[in-house]
Tab-separated table of C-alpha atoms in Angstrom:
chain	number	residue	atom	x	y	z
A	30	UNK	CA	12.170	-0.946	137.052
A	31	UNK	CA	13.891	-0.763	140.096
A	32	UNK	CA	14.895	2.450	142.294
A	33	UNK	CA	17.237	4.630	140.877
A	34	UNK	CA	19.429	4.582	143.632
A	35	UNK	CA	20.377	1.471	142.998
A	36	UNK	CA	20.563	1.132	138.869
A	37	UNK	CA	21.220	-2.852	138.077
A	38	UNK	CA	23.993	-2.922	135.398
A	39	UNK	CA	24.598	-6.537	133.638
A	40	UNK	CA	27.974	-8.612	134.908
A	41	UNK	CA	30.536	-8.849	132.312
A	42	UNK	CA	31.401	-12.355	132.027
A	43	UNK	CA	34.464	-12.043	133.405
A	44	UNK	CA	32.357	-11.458	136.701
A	45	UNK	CA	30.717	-14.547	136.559
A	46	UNK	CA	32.758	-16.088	139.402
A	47	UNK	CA	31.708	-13.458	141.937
A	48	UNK	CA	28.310	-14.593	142.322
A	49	UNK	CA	29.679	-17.625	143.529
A	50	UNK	CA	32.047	-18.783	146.670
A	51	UNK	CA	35.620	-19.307	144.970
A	52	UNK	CA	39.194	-17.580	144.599
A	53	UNK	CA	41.044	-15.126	146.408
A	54	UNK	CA	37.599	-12.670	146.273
A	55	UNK	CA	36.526	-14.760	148.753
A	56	UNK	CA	38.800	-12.449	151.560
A	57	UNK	CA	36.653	-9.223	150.619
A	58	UNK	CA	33.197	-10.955	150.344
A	59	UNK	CA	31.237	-10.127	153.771
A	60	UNK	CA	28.830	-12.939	152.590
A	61	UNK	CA	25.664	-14.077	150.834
A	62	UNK	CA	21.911	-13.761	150.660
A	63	UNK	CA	20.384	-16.898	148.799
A	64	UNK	CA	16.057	-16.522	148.260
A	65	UNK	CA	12.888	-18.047	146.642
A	66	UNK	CA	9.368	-16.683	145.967
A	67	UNK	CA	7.921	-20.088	147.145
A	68	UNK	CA	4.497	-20.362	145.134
A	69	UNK	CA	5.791	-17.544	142.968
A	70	UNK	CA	4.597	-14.367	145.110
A	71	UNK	CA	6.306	-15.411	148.407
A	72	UNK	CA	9.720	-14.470	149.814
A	73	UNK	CA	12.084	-16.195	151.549
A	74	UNK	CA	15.845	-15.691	152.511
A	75	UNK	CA	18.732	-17.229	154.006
A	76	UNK	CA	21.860	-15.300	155.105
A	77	UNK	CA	25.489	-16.841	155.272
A	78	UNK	CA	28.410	-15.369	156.639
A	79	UNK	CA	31.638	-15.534	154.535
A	80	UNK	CA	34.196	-12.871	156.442
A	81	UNK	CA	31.896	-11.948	159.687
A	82	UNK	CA	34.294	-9.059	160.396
A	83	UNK	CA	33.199	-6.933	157.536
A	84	UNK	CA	29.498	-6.876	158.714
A	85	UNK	CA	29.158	-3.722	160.127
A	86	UNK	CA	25.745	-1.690	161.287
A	87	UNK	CA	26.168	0.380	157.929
A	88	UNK	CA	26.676	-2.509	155.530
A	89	UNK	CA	23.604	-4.343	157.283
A	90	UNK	CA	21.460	-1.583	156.556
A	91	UNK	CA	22.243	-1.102	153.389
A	92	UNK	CA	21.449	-4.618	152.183
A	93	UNK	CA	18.180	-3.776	153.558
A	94	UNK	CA	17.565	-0.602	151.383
A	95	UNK	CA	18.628	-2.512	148.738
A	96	UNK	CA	17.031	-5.493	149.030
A	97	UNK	CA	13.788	-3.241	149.988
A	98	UNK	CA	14.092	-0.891	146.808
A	99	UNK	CA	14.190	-3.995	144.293
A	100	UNK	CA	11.698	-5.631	146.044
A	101	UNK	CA	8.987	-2.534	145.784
A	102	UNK	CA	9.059	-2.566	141.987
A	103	UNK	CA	12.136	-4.377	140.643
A	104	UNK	CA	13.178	-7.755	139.788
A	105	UNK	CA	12.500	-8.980	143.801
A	106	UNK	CA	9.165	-8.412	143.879
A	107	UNK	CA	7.677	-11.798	142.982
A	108	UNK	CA	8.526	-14.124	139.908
A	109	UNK	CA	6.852	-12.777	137.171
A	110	UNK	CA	8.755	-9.853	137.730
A	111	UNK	CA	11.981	-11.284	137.691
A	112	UNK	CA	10.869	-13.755	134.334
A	113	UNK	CA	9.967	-9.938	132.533
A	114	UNK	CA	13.372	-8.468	133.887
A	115	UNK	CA	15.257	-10.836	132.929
A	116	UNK	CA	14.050	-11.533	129.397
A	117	UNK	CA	14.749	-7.731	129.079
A	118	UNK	CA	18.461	-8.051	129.491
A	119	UNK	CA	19.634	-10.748	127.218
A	120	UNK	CA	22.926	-10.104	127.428
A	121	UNK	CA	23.094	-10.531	131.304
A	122	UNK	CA	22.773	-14.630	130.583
A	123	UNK	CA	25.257	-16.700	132.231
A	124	UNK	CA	26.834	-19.868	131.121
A	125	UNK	CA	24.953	-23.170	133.118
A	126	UNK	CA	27.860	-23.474	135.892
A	127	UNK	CA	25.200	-24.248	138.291
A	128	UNK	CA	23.737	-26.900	135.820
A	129	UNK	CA	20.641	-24.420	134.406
A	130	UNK	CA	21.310	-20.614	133.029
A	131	UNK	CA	20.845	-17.926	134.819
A	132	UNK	CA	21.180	-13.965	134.846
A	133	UNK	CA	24.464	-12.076	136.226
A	134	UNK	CA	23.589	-8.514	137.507
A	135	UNK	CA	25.569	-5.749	139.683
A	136	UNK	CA	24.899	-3.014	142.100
A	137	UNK	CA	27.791	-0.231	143.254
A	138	UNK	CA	27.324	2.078	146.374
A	139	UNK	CA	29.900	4.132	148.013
A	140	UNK	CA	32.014	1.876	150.095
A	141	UNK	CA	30.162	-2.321	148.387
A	142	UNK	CA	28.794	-3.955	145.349
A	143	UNK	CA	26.639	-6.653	145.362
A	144	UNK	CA	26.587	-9.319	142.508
A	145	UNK	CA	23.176	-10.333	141.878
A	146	UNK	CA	22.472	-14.215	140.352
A	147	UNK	CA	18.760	-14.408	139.192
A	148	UNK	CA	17.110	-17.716	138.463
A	149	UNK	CA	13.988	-17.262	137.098
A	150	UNK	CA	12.241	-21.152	138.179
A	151	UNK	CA	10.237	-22.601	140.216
A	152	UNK	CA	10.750	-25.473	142.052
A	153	UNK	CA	14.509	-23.464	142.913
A	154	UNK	CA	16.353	-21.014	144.836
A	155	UNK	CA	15.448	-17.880	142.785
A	156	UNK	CA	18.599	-15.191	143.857
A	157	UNK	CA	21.668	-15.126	145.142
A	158	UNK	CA	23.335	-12.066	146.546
A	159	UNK	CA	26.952	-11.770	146.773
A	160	UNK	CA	27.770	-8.668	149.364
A	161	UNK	CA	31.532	-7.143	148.678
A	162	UNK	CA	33.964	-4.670	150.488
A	163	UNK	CA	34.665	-2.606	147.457
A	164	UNK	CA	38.190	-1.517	148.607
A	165	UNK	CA	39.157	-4.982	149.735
A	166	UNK	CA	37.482	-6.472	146.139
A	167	UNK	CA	39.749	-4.295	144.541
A	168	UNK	CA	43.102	-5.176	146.070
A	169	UNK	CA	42.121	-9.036	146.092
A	170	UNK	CA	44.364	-9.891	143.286
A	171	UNK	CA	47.006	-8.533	145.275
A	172	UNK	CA	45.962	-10.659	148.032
A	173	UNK	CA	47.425	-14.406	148.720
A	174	UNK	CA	45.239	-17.278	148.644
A	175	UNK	CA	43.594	-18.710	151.609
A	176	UNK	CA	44.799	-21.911	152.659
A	177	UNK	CA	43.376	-25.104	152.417
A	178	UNK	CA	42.845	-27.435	154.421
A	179	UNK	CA	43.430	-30.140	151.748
A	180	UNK	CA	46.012	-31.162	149.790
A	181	UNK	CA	45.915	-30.435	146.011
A	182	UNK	CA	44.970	-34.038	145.669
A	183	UNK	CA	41.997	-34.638	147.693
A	184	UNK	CA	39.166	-32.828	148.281
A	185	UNK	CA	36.629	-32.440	150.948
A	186	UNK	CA	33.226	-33.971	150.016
A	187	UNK	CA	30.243	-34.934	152.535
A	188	UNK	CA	29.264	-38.808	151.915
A	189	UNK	CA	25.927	-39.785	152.447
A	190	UNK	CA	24.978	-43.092	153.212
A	191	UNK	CA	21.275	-44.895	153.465
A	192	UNK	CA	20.185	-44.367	156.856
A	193	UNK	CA	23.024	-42.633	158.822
A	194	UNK	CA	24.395	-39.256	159.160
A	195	UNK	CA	26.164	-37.136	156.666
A	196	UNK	CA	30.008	-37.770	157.321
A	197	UNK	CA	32.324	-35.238	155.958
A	198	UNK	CA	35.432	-37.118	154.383
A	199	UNK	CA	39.066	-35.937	153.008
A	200	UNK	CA	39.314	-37.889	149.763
A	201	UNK	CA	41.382	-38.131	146.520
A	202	UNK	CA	38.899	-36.917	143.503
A	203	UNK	CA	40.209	-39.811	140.669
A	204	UNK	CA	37.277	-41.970	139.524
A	205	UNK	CA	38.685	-44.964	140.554
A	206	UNK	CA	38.175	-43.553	144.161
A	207	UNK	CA	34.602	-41.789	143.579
A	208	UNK	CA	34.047	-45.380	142.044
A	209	UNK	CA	34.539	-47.367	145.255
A	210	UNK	CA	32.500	-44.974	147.428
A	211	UNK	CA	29.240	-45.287	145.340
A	212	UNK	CA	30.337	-48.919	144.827
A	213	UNK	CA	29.969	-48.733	140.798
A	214	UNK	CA	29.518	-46.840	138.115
A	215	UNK	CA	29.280	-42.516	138.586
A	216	UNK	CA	26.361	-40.274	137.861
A	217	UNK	CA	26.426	-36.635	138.071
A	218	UNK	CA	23.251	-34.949	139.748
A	219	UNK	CA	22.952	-31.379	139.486
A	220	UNK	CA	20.525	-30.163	142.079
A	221	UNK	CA	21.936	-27.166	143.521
A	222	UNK	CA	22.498	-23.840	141.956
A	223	UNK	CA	25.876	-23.508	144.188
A	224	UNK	CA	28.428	-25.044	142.722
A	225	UNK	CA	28.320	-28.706	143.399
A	226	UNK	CA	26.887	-31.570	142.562
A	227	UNK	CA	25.862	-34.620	143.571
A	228	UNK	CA	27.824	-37.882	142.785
A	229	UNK	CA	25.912	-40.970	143.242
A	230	UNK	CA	25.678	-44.748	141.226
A	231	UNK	CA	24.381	-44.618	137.613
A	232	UNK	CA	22.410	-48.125	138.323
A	233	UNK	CA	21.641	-47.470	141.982
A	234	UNK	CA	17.742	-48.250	141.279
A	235	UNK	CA	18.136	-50.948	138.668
A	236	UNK	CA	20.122	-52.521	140.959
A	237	UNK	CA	17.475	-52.298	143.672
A	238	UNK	CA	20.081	-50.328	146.273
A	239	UNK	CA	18.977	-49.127	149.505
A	240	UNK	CA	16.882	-45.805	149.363
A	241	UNK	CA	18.733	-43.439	150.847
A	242	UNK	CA	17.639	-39.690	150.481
A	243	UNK	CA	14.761	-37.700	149.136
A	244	UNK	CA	15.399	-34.613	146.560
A	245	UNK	CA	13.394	-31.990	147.693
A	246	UNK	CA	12.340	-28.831	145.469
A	247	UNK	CA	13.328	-25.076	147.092
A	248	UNK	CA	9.517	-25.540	149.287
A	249	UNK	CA	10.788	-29.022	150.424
A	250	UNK	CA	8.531	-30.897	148.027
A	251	UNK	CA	10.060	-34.260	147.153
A	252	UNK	CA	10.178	-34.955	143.578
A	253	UNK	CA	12.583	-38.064	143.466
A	254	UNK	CA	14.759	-40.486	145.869
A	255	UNK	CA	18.521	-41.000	145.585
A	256	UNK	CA	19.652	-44.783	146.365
A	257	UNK	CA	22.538	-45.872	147.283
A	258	UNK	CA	25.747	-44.230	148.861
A	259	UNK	CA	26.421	-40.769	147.641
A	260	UNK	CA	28.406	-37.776	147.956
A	261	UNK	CA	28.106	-34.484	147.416
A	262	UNK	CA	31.171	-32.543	145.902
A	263	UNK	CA	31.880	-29.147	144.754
A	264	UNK	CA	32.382	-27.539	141.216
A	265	UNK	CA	35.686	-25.794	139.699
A	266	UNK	CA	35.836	-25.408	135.982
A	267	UNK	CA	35.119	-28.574	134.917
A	268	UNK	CA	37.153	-30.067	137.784
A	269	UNK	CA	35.361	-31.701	141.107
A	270	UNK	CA	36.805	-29.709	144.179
A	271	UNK	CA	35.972	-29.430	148.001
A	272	UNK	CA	32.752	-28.174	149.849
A	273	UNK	CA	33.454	-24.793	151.537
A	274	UNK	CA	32.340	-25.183	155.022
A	275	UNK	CA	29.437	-22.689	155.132
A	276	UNK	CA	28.134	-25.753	151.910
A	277	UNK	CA	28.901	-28.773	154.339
A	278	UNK	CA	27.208	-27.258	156.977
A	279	UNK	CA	24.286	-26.478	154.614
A	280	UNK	CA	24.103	-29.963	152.736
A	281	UNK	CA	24.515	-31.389	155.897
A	282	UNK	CA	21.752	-30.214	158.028
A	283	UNK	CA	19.633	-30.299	154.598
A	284	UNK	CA	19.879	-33.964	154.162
A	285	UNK	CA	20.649	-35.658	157.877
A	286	UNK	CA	16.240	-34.369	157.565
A	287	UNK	CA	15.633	-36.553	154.619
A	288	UNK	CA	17.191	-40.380	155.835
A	289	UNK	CA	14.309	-42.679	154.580
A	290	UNK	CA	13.828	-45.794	156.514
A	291	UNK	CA	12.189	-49.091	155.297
A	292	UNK	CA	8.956	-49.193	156.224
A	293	UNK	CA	7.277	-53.286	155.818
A	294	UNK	CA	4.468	-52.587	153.476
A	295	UNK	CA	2.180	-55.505	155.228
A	296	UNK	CA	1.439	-56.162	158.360
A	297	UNK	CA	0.887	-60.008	158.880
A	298	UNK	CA	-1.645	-61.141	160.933
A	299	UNK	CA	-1.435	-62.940	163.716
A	300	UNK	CA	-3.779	-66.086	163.499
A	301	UNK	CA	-3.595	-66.335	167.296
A	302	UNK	CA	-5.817	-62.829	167.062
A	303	UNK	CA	-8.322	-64.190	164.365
A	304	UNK	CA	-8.592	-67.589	164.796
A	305	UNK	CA	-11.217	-67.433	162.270
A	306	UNK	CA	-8.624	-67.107	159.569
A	307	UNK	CA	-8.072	-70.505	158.005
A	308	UNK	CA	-5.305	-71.525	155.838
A	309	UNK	CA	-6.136	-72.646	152.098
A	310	UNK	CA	-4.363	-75.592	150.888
A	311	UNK	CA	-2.419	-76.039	147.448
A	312	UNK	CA	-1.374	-72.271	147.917
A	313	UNK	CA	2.494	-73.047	148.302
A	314	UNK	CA	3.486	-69.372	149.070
A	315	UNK	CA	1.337	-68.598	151.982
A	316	UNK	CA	2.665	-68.576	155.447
């Protein structure tokens, strides 16, 4: 159970979008808490700002009485707690939009509501919590789009090549261009429980292409290696769209840490050191 202050009621699914970062909501989110239990009984968080304005004293410490109160005996407590919550409200299951299911939840005070995404799994961000200005929530279809910096036919994507920085690039989103960046064939990899996903060569380790970045579970344990030139997109319907900045900063910093360099798996000797070493004849391939 959690505290009754703060009763979690299941997201409609026509809510589903606002425990992500898309649409016009966007202008009345104050921003997001993403977290993991680590081992299963840890807790970690991350905070990103979305409108910095709308942080005020009161909102912060609310979060914290309400992050507090479902942490003490709720769904935040550890992992086996969420897994038993979860499989107690069936009918809070989301569609896969961040590639694996997860549960849509909701919390209302006075002045905010908070949309809660719950991903019971290790090995992956566990909850995401989306903080709202109720007033401005409920004016935001009245409420013109932000602009964007892009045109309607390009996006912005970070590209990732072996052994150099992250670049962030303006490009058009047809395959024949997503093609020639990964220089073949496409592969969608679907890592993250934002919305994006990773767009990389379908043959990049049959075809022996440079390593180029390590995929790292929520604890940073590597569990597989990416070769080749990729790039990292976001997710709109079924569409590929751009990276919102607070994502390119993320994915940035994230995988400028995980550049793998080749690494000679021999050192030869040097028969000026050992001049005991003698050379064998009839062995064509020696040196």
């Amino acid at each position: 159970m959690s505290d009754e202050r703060y009763p979690l009621l299941e997201a409609a699914t026509d809510e589903e979008p606002l425990s992500f970062s898309s649409g016009v909501e966007e202008q009345a989110c104050i921003g997001h808490l993403r977290g993991d239990f680590g081992s299963g009984t840890e807790f970690w968080t991350t905070w990103w700002d979305h409108q910095e304005a709308l942080k005020d004293q009161a909102f912060k410490d609310e979060l914290d009485s309400v992050v507090n109160a479902l942490r003490e005996d709720g769904p935040l407590k550890d992992l086996g707690s969420m897994e038993r919550f979860c499989r107690s409200h069936p009918k809070a299951r989301m569609s896969p939009k961040a590639g694996t299911y997860y549960y849509g939840f909701r919390v209302d005070t006075a002045k905010h509501r908070y949309y809660l995404r719950f991903l019971p799994q290790q090995r992956n961000y566990n909850f995401y919590i989306y903080c709202y200005k109720t007033d401005k929530l409920e004016r935001a279809a009245d409420l013109p789009p932000r602009e964007e910096n892009v045109s309607d036919k390009t996006i912005k994507v970070l590209v990732v090549e072996p052994m150099k920085p992250c670049e962030v690039r303006e490009i058009s989103h047809d395959l024949k261009s997503l093609q020639g960046i990964v220089g073949g064939g496409i592969e969608m990899i679907y890592p993250f429980t934002d919305p994006a996903a990773i767009i990389c060569n379908a043959e990049g380790k049959n075809r022996n292409l440079s390593p180029n970045r390590l995929l790292c579970d929520s604890r940073g344990n590597a569990y597989d290696i990416l070769c080749g030139t990729f790039l990292i997109a976001g997710i709109r319907g079924e569409n590929f769209a751009s990276l919102p900045d607070y994502l390119l900063h993320s994915y940035k910093a994230m995988f400028d840490d995980r550049r793998l360099f080749a690494i000679p798996l021999e050192v030869p000797v040097s028969q000026e050191k050992h001049p005991e070493h003698k050379k064998k004849r009839g062995t064509q391939h020696e040196r």
